[in-house]
Amino acid sequence: MWHVLTSDQELLRDTTARFLGDHVPLSRQRKDLRRDPAGFDPSYWRSGAELGWTMLLVGEEDGGGSVSGRGAVDLALIAYEFGRNAAPGPLVDCNVVASALTGHAGDLQKGVLGEVLTGGAIAASVLGHAPWQNPGEAAITIRKQGDDLIIDGTLRPVESAKQAGYFLVTGRSESGMTQVLVPADAAGLSVTGLRGIDVTRRFGAVSFDGVRAPASALVGEYGQAGAQVSRQIENAAVMLTAEAVGAMDMAFAMTLDWAFDRYTFGRALASYQALKHRFADMKSWLEASHAIADAAAEAVADQSPLAAEKASAAKSYIGEQGPELAQDCVQLHGGIGVTYEHDLHFFLRRVSLNRLLYGTPAEHRRLLAKIQIEKEAAA
Amino acid sequence: MSEQIESVETFRLRAREWIKANLGPIQPFDLTQDCADDEEELVAVARDRALQRKLYDGGFAGLCFPKELGGQGLTPEHNRAFNEELAGHEYPSRFTVPTFTPCAAVIMEFGTPEQKLAHIPAILKGEEFWAQMLSEPGGGSDVAGATTSAVRDPATGDWILNGAKVWTSRAWWHDWGIVLARTNWNVPKHQGLTVFLMPLQQAGVEIRRIERLNGETEACEEFMTDVRIPDSDRVGEIDGGWTVGQRWMFHERMGHNSPYVTQPVGLSHGRTEATPVAIARQAGRIDDPAAQELIGESRALGLVASELQRRLASGAAAGKGNTDMSSVARLFRGMANVRQRTIAFDLAGAGAAGWTEEESDGVGVQGMEFLMRQVSCIGGGTTEISRNVIAERVLGMPREASGDKGVAFRDVPRGPKRS
């Protein structure tokens, strides 16, 4: 994260950090919240929304706003604290949907955005067709029937699917990508809860069996949603990588302490050159991850020409090195590193899960390659 | 004597006019120091000398060197403006590093008035190419462990130099070298070193070319046998060589960013390389998703490396982190370059096994580039040393045991013990 912040940004970050420390300490997530269906209390999410968690990518005319004028940067500060605390809640999806809905005139869109802003409703993104897929690979299709839209297909994983009041569904239409906003109680829509790798977060499979939505539920133009979906993925990449960096910082700090405290053969682990060099490698990954996560947040906030590339570079680099770092931390802890009692696994879960969401490293590398190939063809 | 310094903008316009009238377009051997053979290299060297003389006669040599030494007495901002105006033009590339920095920079900082007068004007006129003689065959990263010895001749006060230096770039046509030598073996290693100036082309200096595994022979090794150096060519105090040496290495790290260096902006060093996209296209794999993943990974590493550099600079400016954080950048760059070389090799596929005489980049040369892969983790201090620096000085872990701390250098083990 950034070396220098404004006092407003520090206040935003510190308020969230204190709130998370008070309400969802690891001690509570380890026991009470482990079997909780949502992983958090509704009041937790509403209080978080009051702290600004869901408003930073939303225009002021829609009731949103940022503290620095760069919403994605401010949101990265929040996401970083989520990572440091392995905090529960659909921060990424609610912000992705909020960013998609801001600026839309429709009553449905405005209403849902209002509920997301207050934390009264949770909205999840169902990315049933992604830019790294070939047209035939889409999991969800959306077609026109008269004035209505018909949605078919199944997608998993969808975050907080059981808790969500609304889904922003991305699917393939014959003319391209389409996005539709659908209430969770729509006929033909069903959600199956999943067991997952992160005990602090919940996922489900969402099925659409001829779900019917009016044309007014479209977000963007029918068949023309490609560009907006790409921007949503960039926003998601900013949050997921900032979270991952927070989790990496915690895992690394914990393991560094362990290296000084743990003695074996009469010496601290920190005195073995073989281990010192591994810490040095991890430190270089960590600094590099901070650097590219920050750069991605700035580029996305500023809508720079390099925004897509920096977001994909961050998502692929941190997606790769985050789990590598966390697994190395497990290895350096030895047996205690794979116990549920120890805190380390919360951060391993966070970085491993974030690697998978909104595009794996391989998928983002292919996006980067496409941009590079286009650039060199134009040159 | 406060003399009015010409404003940067007036200077820029004057420089622009002169450059347009006097300098031709940039040449291939300005972009890379590599030449087809020694004959061509000597032509390029002679041409660089003439170009440097042209700058001198035109009043544009040594912009940041003082006027009384043949320079222009201007500021780094003037130098930057000149470098901007120089973009796209030919320039004396072989004088930049190591002649202007670290060599001339060390003479400027530690030289006597006589040494400065003897060499700085000559360098600016294109008459002296300088080499730096720091590393030794017996010690890579342990620079202060130098064993090239300088012994005082009591009769004349001269120093008699014996020993060997290595990895000196293109020493075979250089005129002078600065040398780090041991003058006192009875004190710990950092306290017994002295720096000297030495003509390279003389009987007691044997210069051998080192052939790298790719056939290229730019690096040299020099063997000194009873080379006589007058005390007037000593730089800094006797046994004070580490004070000079630390600043020497600072000036070396400044490299092409030094205000003493004149060169066009926007220059990329080394050969113009085929991009991963170009390699994949040439190999017929551009539509292969596996190849695309490699292209993307290479691009991501490039973006991450430059953002890391930016983060470390902003951290230094904000006073966060210590100066040893630069080792994080060194380690990352080394490892990223290694990965990028491997990716290029993978993208090239079997085509990397051989190439035609005409091919200078693309698929064919990736095999040899791969063989030279580890250079980025060795040159300028190995990545193992940066890992030690990060662990010990950034993370505060215990230091490695060393056999030379507080020990007279004479007693420091320098090889296996024999019974």
PDB file of N, CA, C and O in Angstrom, chain B residues 176-210:
ATOM      1  N   TRP B 176      43.705   4.324 -19.673  1.00  0.00           N
ATOM      2  CA  TRP B 176      44.053   4.397 -18.256  1.00  0.00           C
ATOM      3  C   TRP B 176      43.053   3.561 -17.446  1.00  0.00           C
ATOM      4  O   TRP B 176      41.938   3.310 -17.904  1.00  0.00           O
ATOM      5  N   GLY B 177      43.485   3.199 -16.233  1.00  0.00           N
ATOM      6  CA  GLY B 177      42.562   2.527 -15.326  1.00  0.00           C
ATOM      7  C   GLY B 177      42.703   3.086 -13.924  1.00  0.00           C
ATOM      8  O   GLY B 177      43.781   3.593 -13.557  1.00  0.00           O
ATOM      9  N   ILE B 178      41.616   3.042 -13.137  1.00  0.00           N
ATOM     10  CA  ILE B 178      41.778   3.273 -11.694  1.00  0.00           C
ATOM     11  C   ILE B 178      41.748   1.901 -11.032  1.00  0.00           C
ATOM     12  O   ILE B 178      40.928   1.037 -11.368  1.00  0.00           O
ATOM     13  N   VAL B 179      42.673   1.718 -10.094  1.00  0.00           N
ATOM     14  CA  VAL B 179      42.939   0.396  -9.528  1.00  0.00           C
ATOM     15  C   VAL B 179      42.828   0.443  -8.011  1.00  0.00           C
ATOM     16  O   VAL B 179      43.362   1.353  -7.372  1.00  0.00           O
ATOM     17  N   LEU B 180      42.135  -0.549  -7.472  1.00  0.00           N
ATOM     18  CA  LEU B 180      42.068  -0.702  -6.015  1.00  0.00           C
ATOM     19  C   LEU B 180      43.097  -1.772  -5.624  1.00  0.00           C
ATOM     20  O   LEU B 180      43.040  -2.899  -6.117  1.00  0.00           O
ATOM     21  N   ALA B 181      44.045  -1.403  -4.762  1.00  0.00           N
ATOM     22  CA  ALA B 181      45.115  -2.346  -4.408  1.00  0.00           C
ATOM     23  C   ALA B 181      45.337  -2.386  -2.901  1.00  0.00           C
ATOM     24  O   ALA B 181      44.950  -1.464  -2.176  1.00  0.00           O
ATOM     25  N   ARG B 182      45.971  -3.474  -2.442  1.00  0.00           N
ATOM     26  CA  ARG B 182      46.236  -3.613  -1.002  1.00  0.00           C
ATOM     27  C   ARG B 182      47.627  -3.072  -0.686  1.00  0.00           C
ATOM     28  O   ARG B 182      48.617  -3.492  -1.282  1.00  0.00           O
ATOM     29  N   THR B 183      47.670  -2.126   0.250  1.00  0.00           N
ATOM     30  CA  THR B 183      48.944  -1.530   0.639  1.00  0.00           C
ATOM     31  C   THR B 183      49.331  -1.893   2.062  1.00  0.00           C
ATOM     32  O   THR B 183      50.443  -1.598   2.503  1.00  0.00           O
ATOM     33  N   ASN B 184      48.421  -2.504   2.809  1.00  0.00           N
ATOM     34  CA  ASN B 184      48.744  -2.874   4.193  1.00  0.00           C
ATOM     35  C   ASN B 184      48.037  -4.184   4.534  1.00  0.00           C
ATOM     36  O   ASN B 184      46.808  -4.255   4.531  1.00  0.00           O
ATOM     37  N   TRP B 185      48.818  -5.209   4.809  1.00  0.00           N
ATOM     38  CA  TRP B 185      48.272  -6.539   5.084  1.00  0.00           C
ATOM     39  C   TRP B 185      48.137  -6.801   6.576  1.00  0.00           C
ATOM     40  O   TRP B 185      47.698  -7.866   6.985  1.00  0.00           O
ATOM     41  N   ASN B 186      48.541  -5.829   7.391  1.00  0.00           N
ATOM     42  CA  ASN B 186      48.577  -6.059   8.839  1.00  0.00           C
ATOM     43  C   ASN B 186      47.369  -5.474   9.562  1.00  0.00           C
ATOM     44  O   ASN B 186      47.325  -5.442  10.777  1.00  0.00           O
ATOM     45  N   VAL B 187      46.394  -4.978   8.799  1.00  0.00           N
ATOM     46  CA  VAL B 187      45.177  -4.403   9.388  1.00  0.00           C
ATOM     47  C   VAL B 187      43.977  -5.109   8.742  1.00  0.00           C
ATOM     48  O   VAL B 187      44.123  -5.768   7.710  1.00  0.00           O
ATOM     49  N   PRO B 188      42.769  -4.972   9.361  1.00  0.00           N
ATOM     50  CA  PRO B 188      41.579  -5.586   8.750  1.00  0.00           C
ATOM     51  C   PRO B 188      41.344  -5.078   7.329  1.00  0.00           C
ATOM     52  O   PRO B 188      41.799  -3.995   6.966  1.00  0.00           O
ATOM     53  N   LYS B 189      40.615  -5.877   6.548  1.00  0.00           N
ATOM     54  CA  LYS B 189      40.616  -5.714   5.088  1.00  0.00           C
ATOM     55  C   LYS B 189      40.249  -4.322   4.585  1.00  0.00           C
ATOM     56  O   LYS B 189      40.837  -3.850   3.630  1.00  0.00           O
ATOM     57  N   HIS B 190      39.272  -3.670   5.237  1.00  0.00           N
ATOM     58  CA  HIS B 190      38.850  -2.360   4.722  1.00  0.00           C
ATOM     59  C   HIS B 190      39.878  -1.266   4.988  1.00  0.00           C
ATOM     60  O   HIS B 190      39.803  -0.193   4.399  1.00  0.00           O
ATOM     61  N   GLN B 191      40.835  -1.544   5.913  1.00  0.00           N
ATOM     62  CA  GLN B 191      41.742  -0.472   6.352  1.00  0.00           C
ATOM     63  C   GLN B 191      43.088  -0.483   5.637  1.00  0.00           C
ATOM     64  O   GLN B 191      43.935   0.368   5.934  1.00  0.00           O
ATOM     65  N   GLY B 192      43.301  -1.431   4.724  1.00  0.00           N
ATOM     66  CA  GLY B 192      44.622  -1.530   4.101  1.00  0.00           C
ATOM     67  C   GLY B 192      44.607  -1.383   2.588  1.00  0.00           C
ATOM     68  O   GLY B 192      45.458  -1.935   1.897  1.00  0.00           O
ATOM     69  N   LEU B 193      43.630  -0.632   2.063  1.00  0.00           N
ATOM     70  CA  LEU B 193      43.497  -0.502   0.608  1.00  0.00           C
ATOM     71  C   LEU B 193      43.863   0.914   0.149  1.00  0.00           C
ATOM     72  O   LEU B 193      43.674   1.883   0.886  1.00  0.00           O
ATOM     73  N   THR B 194      44.388   1.019  -1.075  1.00  0.00           N
ATOM     74  CA  THR B 194      44.723   2.327  -1.640  1.00  0.00           C
ATOM     75  C   THR B 194      44.353   2.315  -3.127  1.00  0.00           C
ATOM     76  O   THR B 194      44.422   1.267  -3.771  1.00  0.00           O
ATOM     77  N   VAL B 195      43.963   3.494  -3.649  1.00  0.00           N
ATOM     78  CA  VAL B 195      43.546   3.596  -5.054  1.00  0.00           C
ATOM     79  C   VAL B 195      44.635   4.304  -5.866  1.00  0.00           C
ATOM     80  O   VAL B 195      45.206   5.304  -5.395  1.00  0.00           O
ATOM     81  N   PHE B 196      44.899   3.777  -7.055  1.00  0.00           N
ATOM     82  CA  PHE B 196      45.929   4.346  -7.928  1.00  0.00           C
ATOM     83  C   PHE B 196      45.378   4.576  -9.335  1.00  0.00           C
ATOM     84  O   PHE B 196      44.415   3.927  -9.754  1.00  0.00           O
ATOM     85  N   LEU B 197      46.066   5.476 -10.063  1.00  0.00           N
ATOM     86  CA  LEU B 197      45.798   5.685 -11.490  1.00  0.00           C
ATOM     87  C   LEU B 197      46.916   4.992 -12.263  1.00  0.00           C
ATOM     88  O   LEU B 197      48.087   5.117 -11.896  1.00  0.00           O
ATOM     89  N   MET B 198      46.565   4.272 -13.325  1.00  0.00           N
ATOM     90  CA  MET B 198      47.589   3.469 -13.996  1.00  0.00           C
ATOM     91  C   MET B 198      47.367   3.436 -15.515  1.00  0.00           C
ATOM     92  O   MET B 198      46.272   3.105 -15.973  1.00  0.00           O
ATOM     93  N   PRO B 199      48.396   3.759 -16.306  1.00  0.00           N
ATOM     94  CA  PRO B 199      48.259   3.590 -17.766  1.00  0.00           C
ATOM     95  C   PRO B 199      48.125   2.106 -18.077  1.00  0.00           C
ATOM     96  O   PRO B 199      48.855   1.284 -17.523  1.00  0.00           O
ATOM     97  N   LEU B 200      47.178   1.770 -18.945  1.00  0.00           N
ATOM     98  CA  LEU B 200      46.913   0.348 -19.201  1.00  0.00           C
ATOM     99  C   LEU B 200      47.829  -0.244 -20.258  1.00  0.00           C
ATOM    100  O   LEU B 200      48.174  -1.422 -20.209  1.00  0.00           O
ATOM    101  N   GLN B 201      48.179   0.582 -21.231  1.00  0.00           N
ATOM    102  CA  GLN B 201      48.956   0.040 -22.355  1.00  0.00           C
ATOM    103  C   GLN B 201      50.435   0.192 -22.039  1.00  0.00           C
ATOM    104  O   GLN B 201      51.101   1.133 -22.466  1.00  0.00           O
ATOM    105  N   GLN B 202      50.979  -0.730 -21.226  1.00  0.00           N
ATOM    106  CA  GLN B 202      52.390  -0.690 -20.878  1.00  0.00           C
ATOM    107  C   GLN B 202      52.894  -2.113 -20.655  1.00  0.00           C
ATOM    108  O   GLN B 202      52.107  -3.050 -20.474  1.00  0.00           O
ATOM    109  N   ALA B 203      54.212  -2.245 -20.632  1.00  0.00           N
ATOM    110  CA  ALA B 203      54.831  -3.570 -20.638  1.00  0.00           C
ATOM    111  C   ALA B 203      54.386  -4.453 -19.473  1.00  0.00           C
ATOM    112  O   ALA B 203      54.168  -5.650 -19.649  1.00  0.00           O
ATOM    113  N   GLY B 204      54.246  -3.880 -18.278  1.00  0.00           N
ATOM    114  CA  GLY B 204      53.932  -4.711 -17.118  1.00  0.00           C
ATOM    115  C   GLY B 204      52.468  -5.120 -17.012  1.00  0.00           C
ATOM    116  O   GLY B 204      52.097  -5.864 -16.111  1.00  0.00           O
ATOM    117  N   VAL B 205      51.630  -4.653 -17.933  1.00  0.00           N
ATOM    118  CA  VAL B 205      50.199  -4.995 -17.874  1.00  0.00           C
ATOM    119  C   VAL B 205      49.859  -5.912 -19.047  1.00  0.00           C
ATOM    120  O   VAL B 205      49.923  -5.506 -20.206  1.00  0.00           O
ATOM    121  N   GLU B 206      49.531  -7.151 -18.742  1.00  0.00           N
ATOM    122  CA  GLU B 206      49.121  -8.080 -19.789  1.00  0.00           C
ATOM    123  C   GLU B 206      47.593  -8.142 -19.795  1.00  0.00           C
ATOM    124  O   GLU B 206      46.983  -8.455 -18.772  1.00  0.00           O
ATOM    125  N   ILE B 207      47.014  -7.827 -20.925  1.00  0.00           N
ATOM    126  CA  ILE B 207      45.542  -7.820 -21.004  1.00  0.00           C
ATOM    127  C   ILE B 207      45.065  -9.023 -21.803  1.00  0.00           C
ATOM    128  O   ILE B 207      45.490  -9.238 -22.936  1.00  0.00           O
ATOM    129  N   ARG B 208      44.240  -9.820 -21.171  1.00  0.00           N
ATOM    130  CA  ARG B 208      43.719 -11.022 -21.807  1.00  0.00           C
ATOM    131  C   ARG B 208      42.229 -10.838 -22.033  1.00  0.00           C
ATOM    132  O   ARG B 208      41.526 -10.303 -21.164  1.00  0.00           O
ATOM    133  N   ARG B 209      41.738 -11.234 -23.176  1.00  0.00           N
ATOM    134  CA  ARG B 209      40.291 -11.163 -23.444  1.00  0.00           C
ATOM    135  C   ARG B 209      39.634 -12.391 -22.821  1.00  0.00           C
ATOM    136  O   ARG B 209      40.152 -13.501 -22.950  1.00  0.00           O
ATOM    137  N   ILE B 210      38.477 -12.190 -22.204  1.00  0.00           N
ATOM    138  CA  ILE B 210      37.720 -13.321 -21.666  1.00  0.00           C
ATOM    139  C   ILE B 210      36.608 -13.652 -22.655  1.00  0.00           C
ATOM    140  O   ILE B 210      35.798 -12.785 -22.989  1.00  0.00           O
TER     141      ILE B 210
END
